[in-house]
Backbone as a chain_set.jsonl record, in Angstrom:
{"seq": "MAMGKTPGSDDGDEGVFAEINITPLTDIFLVLLIIFMVTSSVIVQQGPGGGAKAGLKVNLPKGGAADVTAKTTDLSVAVLADGRFVLAGNVVTQEDLQKSFDEAKVKDPDTVVIVQADEGVPHGTVVQVMELAKKAGLGQLAIGVREGD", "coords": {"N": [[-7.885, -40.035, 27.852], [-10.065, -37.479, 28.566], [-13.128, -36.129, 27.255], [-13.108, -32.84, 26.005], [-10.989, -31.907, 27.425], [-7.879, -30.18, 27.521], [-5.469, -31.0, 25.105], [-2.62, -32.966, 25.988], [-2.553, -32.609, 28.715], [-2.048, -34.57, 31.103], [-1.895, -34.781, 33.819], [-3.814, -35.306, 35.663], [-5.336, -33.258, 36.662], [-8.307, -31.26, 36.374], [-8.389, -29.753, 33.96], [-8.902, -27.541, 31.109], [-12.019, -26.793, 29.866], [-13.338, -26.674, 26.638], [-15.611, -24.464, 25.402], [-18.276, -23.595, 23.236], [-19.123, -20.454, 22.187], [-22.114, -19.255, 21.304], [-23.273, -16.826, 20.905], [-22.105, -14.73, 19.199], [-22.469, -16.041, 16.745], [-25.245, -16.242, 16.603], [-25.87, -13.516, 16.46], [-24.809, -12.892, 13.939], [-26.455, -14.44, 12.275], [-28.928, -13.194, 12.734], [-28.464, -10.633, 11.686], [-28.038, -11.337, 8.99], [-30.593, -12.317, 8.421], [-32.139, -9.981, 8.626], [-31.032, -8.479, 6.523], [-31.751, -10.131, 4.365], [-34.566, -9.95, 4.503], [-35.012, -7.228, 3.942], [-33.871, -6.913, 1.356], [-35.425, -8.733, -0.108], [-37.964, -7.582, -0.023], [-37.511, -5.286, -1.507], [-36.899, -6.378, -3.992], [-39.347, -7.566, -4.654], [-40.935, -5.292, -4.977], [-39.791, -4.164, -7.248], [-40.14, -6.023, -9.177], [-41.27, -7.893, -12.177], [-44.353, -6.978, -13.707], [-45.196, -5.275, -11.759], [-47.24, -3.396, -11.445], [-49.889, -2.999, -9.895], [-48.859, -4.123, -7.67], [-46.786, -2.626, -6.757], [-47.55, -0.652, -5.03], [-49.42, 1.062, -6.134], [-52.669, 2.394, -6.202], [-55.291, 0.743, -7.347], [-58.565, 0.463, -7.882], [-60.085, -2.281, -8.356], [-62.822, -3.698, -10.193], [-65.498, -5.755, -8.878], [-65.656, -9.272, -9.341], [-65.934, -12.648, -10.635], [-64.419, -15.691, -9.408], [-60.904, -15.491, -9.302], [-59.196, -16.761, -11.866], [-56.979, -16.512, -13.394], [-53.579, -16.695, -13.343], [-50.79, -14.782, -12.986], [-47.869, -15.056, -14.938], [-44.272, -14.842, -15.177], [-43.674, -13.931, -17.707], [-45.915, -12.619, -18.542], [-47.742, -9.588, -19.196], [-48.744, -6.993, -17.153], [-50.987, -4.514, -17.154], [-51.9, -1.57, -15.7], [-54.642, 0.569, -15.446], [-55.169, 3.689, -14.425], [-57.462, 5.7, -12.443], [-57.479, 8.266, -13.51], [-56.922, 7.81, -16.141], [-54.314, 7.268, -16.884], [-51.681, 5.059, -17.979], [-50.063, 2.286, -16.496], [-47.191, 0.416, -16.439], [-45.295, -2.174, -15.277], [-44.857, -0.763, -12.899], [-44.257, 1.797, -13.745], [-45.381, 4.877, -15.068], [-46.601, 5.094, -18.279], [-46.754, 6.186, -21.739], [-49.172, 5.953, -24.417], [-47.812, 5.249, -26.734], [-45.435, 4.146, -25.707], [-46.532, 1.963, -24.456], [-47.466, 0.509, -26.646], [-44.994, -0.119, -27.836], [-43.928, -1.771, -25.852], [-45.732, -3.893, -25.967], [-45.164, -4.832, -28.55], [-42.48, -5.659, -28.191], [-42.888, -7.678, -26.314], [-44.307, -9.513, -27.826], [-42.335, -10.358, -29.596], [-40.531, -11.607, -27.828], [-42.11, -13.622, -26.52], [-44.681, -15.173, -28.034], [-46.989, -16.091, -26.811], [-47.688, -14.449, -24.745], [-49.656, -13.226, -22.102], [-51.823, -10.548, -21.73], [-52.719, -8.697, -19.037], [-55.213, -6.678, -18.012], [-55.658, -4.282, -15.672], [-57.956, -2.38, -14.625], [-59.17, 0.569, -13.073], [-62.259, 0.994, -11.274], [-63.554, 3.336, -12.017], [-62.713, 3.914, -14.565], [-63.413, 4.646, -17.945], [-65.104, 2.437, -20.202], [-64.19, 2.499, -22.809], [-61.467, 3.149, -22.62], [-60.323, 0.832, -21.575], [-60.879, -0.912, -23.669], [-59.312, 0.308, -25.576], [-56.681, -0.264, -24.657], [-56.745, -3.025, -24.948], [-57.065, -3.233, -27.715], [-54.621, -2.191, -28.558], [-52.93, -4.225, -27.709], [-53.89, -6.364, -29.252], [-53.293, -5.37, -31.767], [-50.546, -5.556, -31.733], [-50.311, -8.23, -31.925], [-50.805, -9.833, -29.785], [-52.971, -11.969, -28.624], [-54.047, -13.104, -26.353], [-55.861, -12.09, -23.805], [-56.712, -10.719, -20.612], [-58.807, -9.651, -17.932], [-58.261, -7.98, -14.992], [-59.755, -8.535, -11.886], [-61.229, -8.069, -8.621], [-62.056, -10.505, -6.163], [-65.481, -11.289, -5.795], [-67.743, -10.547, -3.093]], "CA": [[-8.085, -38.607, 27.727], [-11.478, -37.178, 28.66], [-13.59, -35.166, 26.258], [-13.121, -31.453, 26.401], [-9.749, -31.487, 28.089], [-6.825, -29.677, 26.67], [-4.527, -32.075, 24.799], [-1.321, -32.918, 26.635], [-2.652, -32.443, 30.168], [-2.284, -35.894, 31.69], [-1.475, -34.723, 35.215], [-4.928, -35.653, 36.534], [-6.167, -32.094, 36.963], [-9.524, -31.169, 35.57], [-8.097, -29.231, 32.632], [-9.763, -26.473, 30.614], [-13.052, -27.263, 28.952], [-13.58, -25.77, 25.521], [-17.028, -24.243, 25.178], [-18.572, -22.791, 22.058], [-19.967, -19.302, 22.463], [-22.973, -19.113, 20.119], [-23.831, -15.474, 20.827], [-21.728, -14.054, 17.942], [-23.083, -16.751, 15.63], [-26.651, -15.826, 16.584], [-25.899, -12.135, 15.968], [-24.567, -12.917, 12.498], [-27.667, -14.941, 11.622], [-29.975, -12.169, 12.807], [-28.122, -9.592, 10.706], [-28.317, -11.896, 7.665], [-32.048, -12.388, 8.271], [-32.626, -8.625, 8.36], [-30.605, -8.133, 5.161], [-32.597, -10.901, 3.449], [-35.928, -9.405, 4.507], [-35.017, -5.919, 3.273], [-33.635, -7.07, -0.084], [-36.539, -9.422, -0.757], [-39.077, -6.641, -0.213], [-37.132, -4.389, -2.611], [-37.012, -7.157, -5.226], [-40.774, -7.73, -4.952], [-41.471, -4.019, -5.458], [-39.238, -3.845, -8.545], [-40.308, -7.173, -10.05], [-42.121, -7.737, -13.354], [-45.782, -6.892, -13.431], [-45.331, -4.62, -10.482], [-48.226, -2.331, -11.508], [-50.663, -2.849, -8.681], [-48.103, -4.646, -6.546], [-45.765, -1.676, -6.346], [-48.117, 0.361, -4.179], [-50.396, 1.889, -6.817], [-54.028, 2.084, -5.783], [-56.219, 0.503, -8.443], [-59.786, -0.094, -7.318], [-60.597, -3.209, -9.355], [-64.231, -4.057, -10.03], [-65.742, -7.099, -8.361], [-65.917, -10.274, -10.37], [-65.934, -14.029, -10.183], [-63.158, -16.201, -8.877], [-59.746, -15.158, -10.129], [-58.614, -18.0, -12.36], [-55.788, -16.207, -14.182], [-52.399, -16.495, -12.516], [-49.775, -14.099, -13.8], [-46.543, -15.645, -15.044], [-43.254, -13.794, -15.295], [-43.654, -13.39, -19.066], [-47.149, -11.874, -18.792], [-47.71, -8.141, -18.991], [-49.842, -6.482, -16.361], [-51.166, -3.09, -17.432], [-52.875, -0.947, -14.812], [-55.213, 1.819, -15.951], [-55.575, 4.449, -13.247], [-58.747, 6.4, -12.544], [-57.346, 9.451, -14.35], [-56.674, 7.4, -17.518], [-52.906, 6.986, -17.164], [-51.316, 3.648, -18.086], [-48.92, 1.917, -15.667], [-46.616, -0.869, -16.84], [-44.142, -2.517, -14.425], [-44.665, 0.268, -11.887], [-43.92, 3.088, -14.349], [-46.421, 5.489, -15.896], [-46.137, 5.107, -19.67], [-47.68, 6.746, -22.72], [-49.77, 4.954, -25.306], [-46.757, 4.804, -27.653], [-44.56, 3.252, -24.939], [-47.297, 0.732, -24.235], [-47.443, -0.22, -27.917], [-43.639, -0.661, -27.985], [-43.793, -2.878, -24.906], [-46.498, -5.021, -26.511], [-44.404, -5.356, -29.684], [-41.324, -6.382, -27.645], [-43.374, -8.896, -25.668], [-44.673, -10.439, -28.906], [-41.09, -10.928, -30.111], [-39.969, -12.494, -26.799], [-42.989, -14.772, -26.303], [-45.962, -14.906, -28.696], [-48.103, -16.508, -25.962], [-47.777, -13.548, -23.6], [-51.007, -12.825, -21.719], [-51.911, -9.156, -21.28], [-53.718, -8.574, -17.979], [-55.604, -5.278, -17.874], [-56.203, -3.998, -14.346], [-58.509, -1.029, -14.742], [-59.93, 1.08, -11.941], [-63.712, 0.966, -11.506], [-64.006, 4.584, -12.622], [-62.166, 4.094, -15.914], [-64.406, 4.377, -18.986], [-64.956, 1.178, -20.938], [-63.423, 2.762, -24.018], [-60.037, 3.132, -22.322], [-59.946, -0.583, -21.45], [-60.9, -1.448, -25.031], [-58.156, 0.895, -26.254], [-55.509, -1.057, -24.262], [-56.892, -4.35, -25.561], [-56.811, -3.073, -29.148], [-53.176, -2.041, -28.726], [-52.336, -5.558, -27.556], [-54.261, -7.16, -30.43], [-52.561, -4.815, -32.902], [-49.186, -6.082, -31.631], [-50.346, -9.672, -32.154], [-51.038, -10.534, -28.524], [-54.402, -12.256, -28.613], [-54.509, -13.624, -25.059], [-56.153, -10.948, -22.949], [-57.45, -11.013, -19.383], [-59.183, -8.46, -17.177], [-58.049, -8.198, -13.571], [-60.859, -8.171, -10.998], [-61.11, -8.586, -7.258], [-63.086, -11.514, -5.939], [-66.731, -10.767, -5.284], [-68.073, -10.968, -1.712]], "C": [[-9.59, -38.337, 27.696], [-11.852, -36.133, 27.617], [-13.557, -33.758, 26.818], [-11.856, -30.992, 27.083], [-8.75, -31.005, 27.059], [-5.841, -30.8, 26.389], [-3.192, -31.863, 25.51], [-1.387, -32.7, 28.125], [-3.043, -33.777, 30.779], [-1.947, -35.91, 33.169], [-2.628, -34.982, 36.17], [-5.781, -34.468, 36.922], [-7.358, -32.057, 36.009], [-9.251, -30.672, 34.153], [-9.118, -28.169, 32.226], [-10.764, -27.078, 29.641], [-13.268, -26.219, 27.873], [-15.078, -25.663, 25.3], [-17.208, -23.357, 23.958], [-19.525, -21.679, 22.461], [-20.805, -19.035, 21.214], [-23.568, -17.713, 19.985], [-23.389, -14.737, 19.551], [-22.345, -14.722, 16.711], [-24.554, -16.351, 15.485], [-26.774, -14.396, 16.05], [-25.717, -12.084, 14.451], [-25.812, -13.393, 11.759], [-28.798, -13.923, 11.652], [-29.705, -11.035, 11.816], [-28.405, -10.085, 9.295], [-29.819, -11.982, 7.404], [-32.622, -11.012, 7.942], [-32.26, -8.198, 6.943], [-31.474, -8.858, 4.136], [-34.0, -10.318, 3.365], [-35.997, -8.08, 3.755], [-34.834, -6.082, 1.765], [-34.782, -7.787, -0.773], [-37.728, -8.492, -0.95], [-38.767, -5.664, -1.335], [-37.286, -5.112, -3.94], [-38.475, -7.328, -5.616], [-41.351, -6.438, -5.51], [-40.971, -3.665, -6.846], [-39.442, -4.953, -9.553], [-41.195, -6.909, -11.24], [-43.589, -7.711, -12.962], [-46.077, -6.165, -12.144], [-46.357, -3.521, -10.444], [-48.961, -2.133, -10.205], [-49.896, -3.332, -7.469], [-47.109, -3.633, -6.009], [-46.341, -0.53, -5.535], [-49.078, 1.303, -4.873], [-51.792, 1.443, -6.428], [-54.906, 1.978, -7.017], [-57.422, -0.195, -7.84], [-60.444, -0.983, -8.37], [-62.075, -3.484, -9.123], [-64.356, -5.475, -9.497], [-66.055, -8.034, -9.512], [-65.944, -11.651, -9.755], [-64.579, -14.409, -9.613], [-62.025, -15.891, -9.843], [-59.077, -16.447, -10.578], [-57.389, -17.761, -13.22], [-54.648, -15.934, -13.211], [-51.303, -15.917, -13.392], [-48.457, -14.858, -13.753], [-45.547, -14.508, -15.234], [-43.227, -13.184, -16.688], [-44.892, -12.559, -19.373], [-46.958, -10.394, -18.503], [-48.953, -7.726, -18.22], [-49.899, -4.971, -16.555], [-52.242, -2.562, -16.503], [-53.328, 0.362, -15.455], [-55.777, 2.555, -14.74], [-56.871, 5.206, -13.507], [-58.664, 7.63, -13.439], [-56.964, 9.111, -15.788], [-55.226, 7.116, -17.856], [-52.673, 5.475, -17.182], [-50.068, 3.391, -17.244], [-48.472, 0.525, -16.082], [-45.351, -1.081, -16.025], [-43.822, -1.397, -13.44], [-44.337, 1.642, -12.422], [-45.09, 3.591, -15.186], [-45.857, 5.623, -17.308], [-47.196, 5.751, -20.557], [-48.236, 5.611, -23.576], [-48.721, 4.398, -26.278], [-45.798, 3.834, -26.96], [-45.24, 1.91, -24.69], [-47.299, -0.123, -25.502], [-46.075, -0.855, -28.144], [-43.429, -1.858, -27.067], [-44.549, -4.106, -25.387], [-45.747, -5.659, -27.682], [-43.196, -6.168, -29.21], [-41.753, -7.693, -26.994], [-43.758, -9.944, -26.7], [-43.434, -11.122, -29.468], [-40.512, -11.936, -29.116], [-40.787, -13.767, -26.639], [-44.347, -14.471, -26.929], [-47.184, -15.269, -27.852], [-48.239, -15.641, -24.71], [-49.236, -13.166, -23.364], [-50.945, -11.383, -21.22], [-53.055, -9.078, -20.272], [-53.989, -7.089, -17.766], [-56.267, -5.112, -16.509], [-56.69, -2.554, -14.35], [-59.291, -0.674, -13.492], [-61.419, 1.073, -12.29], [-64.206, 2.206, -12.236], [-63.505, 4.827, -14.031], [-63.25, 3.788, -16.942], [-64.074, 3.088, -19.751], [-64.091, 1.36, -22.18], [-61.916, 2.731, -23.791], [-59.523, 1.702, -22.198], [-59.898, -1.221, -22.838], [-59.697, -0.925, -25.811], [-56.883, 0.1, -25.924], [-55.563, -2.431, -24.921], [-56.629, -4.293, -27.065], [-55.321, -2.896, -29.442], [-52.478, -3.404, -28.644], [-52.651, -6.421, -28.776], [-53.521, -6.676, -31.672], [-51.115, -5.333, -32.916], [-49.137, -7.588, -31.858], [-50.512, -10.484, -30.887], [-52.542, -10.752, -28.375], [-54.935, -12.768, -27.291], [-54.633, -12.454, -24.086], [-56.934, -11.398, -21.738], [-57.738, -9.681, -18.685], [-59.041, -8.791, -15.697], [-59.236, -7.693, -12.765], [-60.522, -8.627, -9.587], [-62.276, -9.532, -7.008], [-64.318, -10.868, -5.315], [-67.028, -11.335, -3.901], [-69.284, -11.865, -1.703]], "O": [[-10.305, -38.915, 26.877], [-11.013, -35.359, 27.158], [-13.933, -33.522, 27.966], [-11.672, -29.794, 27.298], [-8.79, -31.383, 25.888], [-5.412, -31.489, 27.315], [-2.701, -30.739, 25.622], [-0.337, -32.611, 28.762], [-4.226, -34.072, 30.95], [-1.73, -36.987, 33.724], [-2.443, -34.888, 37.383], [-6.867, -34.657, 37.469], [-7.388, -32.739, 34.984], [-9.876, -31.172, 33.218], [-10.093, -27.938, 32.942], [-10.389, -27.788, 28.708], [-13.369, -25.026, 28.158], [-15.741, -26.667, 25.039], [-16.389, -22.479, 23.686], [-20.599, -21.931, 23.007], [-20.269, -18.634, 20.181], [-24.3, -17.449, 19.031], [-24.241, -14.161, 18.875], [-22.701, -14.043, 15.747], [-25.042, -16.146, 14.374], [-27.682, -14.1, 15.274], [-26.395, -11.32, 13.765], [-26.186, -12.82, 10.735], [-29.549, -13.807, 10.684], [-30.633, -10.537, 11.178], [-28.951, -9.341, 8.481], [-30.266, -11.743, 6.282], [-33.491, -10.89, 7.078], [-33.085, -7.619, 6.238], [-31.888, -8.259, 3.144], [-34.561, -10.204, 2.276], [-36.946, -7.841, 3.008], [-35.556, -5.464, 0.982], [-35.087, -7.477, -1.925], [-38.434, -8.606, -1.952], [-39.678, -5.25, -2.051], [-37.754, -4.523, -4.914], [-38.808, -7.241, -6.798], [-42.175, -6.478, -6.424], [-41.651, -2.936, -7.568], [-38.966, -4.845, -10.683], [-41.811, -5.847, -11.337], [-44.0, -8.354, -11.996], [-47.1, -6.412, -11.506], [-46.366, -2.751, -9.484], [-48.679, -1.181, -9.478], [-50.249, -2.985, -6.342], [-46.635, -3.787, -4.884], [-45.667, 0.487, -5.368], [-49.523, 2.271, -4.256], [-52.064, 0.246, -6.335], [-55.227, 2.981, -7.656], [-57.312, -1.317, -7.345], [-61.252, -0.517, -9.174], [-62.532, -3.501, -7.98], [-63.446, -6.292, -9.642], [-66.642, -7.638, -10.519], [-65.972, -11.813, -8.535], [-63.719, -13.562, -9.373], [-62.179, -16.017, -11.058], [-58.462, -17.147, -9.774], [-56.809, -18.718, -13.733], [-54.743, -15.048, -12.361], [-50.937, -16.496, -14.414], [-47.986, -15.254, -12.687], [-45.934, -13.356, -15.428], [-42.803, -12.04, -16.848], [-44.913, -11.855, -20.382], [-46.131, -10.002, -17.681], [-50.074, -8.071, -18.594], [-48.98, -4.246, -16.172], [-53.372, -3.051, -16.516], [-52.517, 1.152, -15.938], [-56.735, 2.104, -14.112], [-57.314, 5.333, -14.648], [-59.655, 8.008, -14.063], [-56.708, 10.015, -16.583], [-54.92, 6.759, -18.994], [-53.363, 4.715, -16.502], [-49.124, 4.181, -17.271], [-49.259, -0.422, -16.08], [-44.435, -0.261, -16.074], [-42.654, -1.113, -13.177], [-44.152, 2.575, -11.64], [-45.712, 2.826, -15.923], [-44.782, 6.188, -17.51], [-48.366, 5.85, -20.188], [-47.814, 4.46, -23.461], [-48.743, 3.211, -26.604], [-45.394, 2.828, -27.543], [-44.599, 0.86, -24.712], [-47.149, -1.343, -25.43], [-45.991, -1.998, -28.593], [-42.817, -2.848, -27.465], [-44.072, -5.231, -25.237], [-45.698, -6.884, -27.796], [-42.913, -7.235, -29.753], [-41.059, -8.703, -27.11], [-43.557, -11.138, -26.475], [-43.462, -12.312, -29.781], [-40.054, -13.006, -29.518], [-40.232, -14.866, -26.623], [-45.087, -13.622, -26.431], [-48.291, -14.812, -28.136], [-48.843, -16.064, -23.724], [-49.96, -12.827, -24.3], [-50.108, -11.044, -20.384], [-54.208, -9.354, -20.603], [-53.093, -6.335, -17.385], [-57.299, -5.721, -16.228], [-55.918, -1.626, -14.106], [-59.989, -1.513, -12.922], [-61.789, 1.138, -13.462], [-65.174, 2.135, -12.994], [-63.839, 5.846, -14.636], [-63.938, 2.774, -16.825], [-62.91, 2.721, -19.913], [-63.341, 0.458, -22.553], [-61.166, 2.326, -24.68], [-58.424, 1.389, -22.657], [-58.98, -1.982, -23.143], [-59.126, -1.652, -26.623], [-56.087, -0.179, -26.821], [-54.547, -2.939, -25.394], [-56.03, -5.213, -27.624], [-54.82, -3.389, -30.451], [-51.559, -3.692, -29.41], [-51.779, -7.13, -29.278], [-53.161, -7.479, -32.533], [-50.532, -5.524, -33.983], [-48.056, -8.165, -31.971], [-50.372, -11.706, -30.915], [-53.285, -9.829, -28.04], [-56.15, -12.863, -27.113], [-53.637, -11.907, -23.613], [-57.722, -12.341, -21.811], [-56.995, -8.712, -18.839], [-59.625, -9.757, -15.207], [-59.672, -6.555, -12.939], [-59.642, -9.463, -9.384], [-63.354, -9.37, -7.581], [-64.214, -10.019, -4.431], [-66.624, -12.451, -3.573], [-69.71, -12.316, -0.639]]}, "num_chains": 1, "name": "protein.A"}
């Protein structure tokens, strides 16, 4: 019996060859790829620490090499040019920020607070955020900067 022939056809004729049509399989994979790409971009925009990553424009000051890498447990607080605080992509009040710091202290005492302040934000506002974190017991603070040219 030759490969590809229909079983039971021993009359010497060529028989029907079974071929696999991969076009529907390719279509399914392309649809799955598109679904994966769309859902992964939504997950990235809604992820933790999504302050500056969620499309908010924060003009960070220039600094040295960025040696702080944000972990999932770290809190990234963005301070906008108009003085508003952004935590996880949401504008929050000072009281909400204090509550978030207190909750983070309970979850993980080694949480790092990364302050990403716009260049135009007064120094006092950045110190205010840092004092809120220290008041909650979070002593590991970092300031987000963009790499200098």
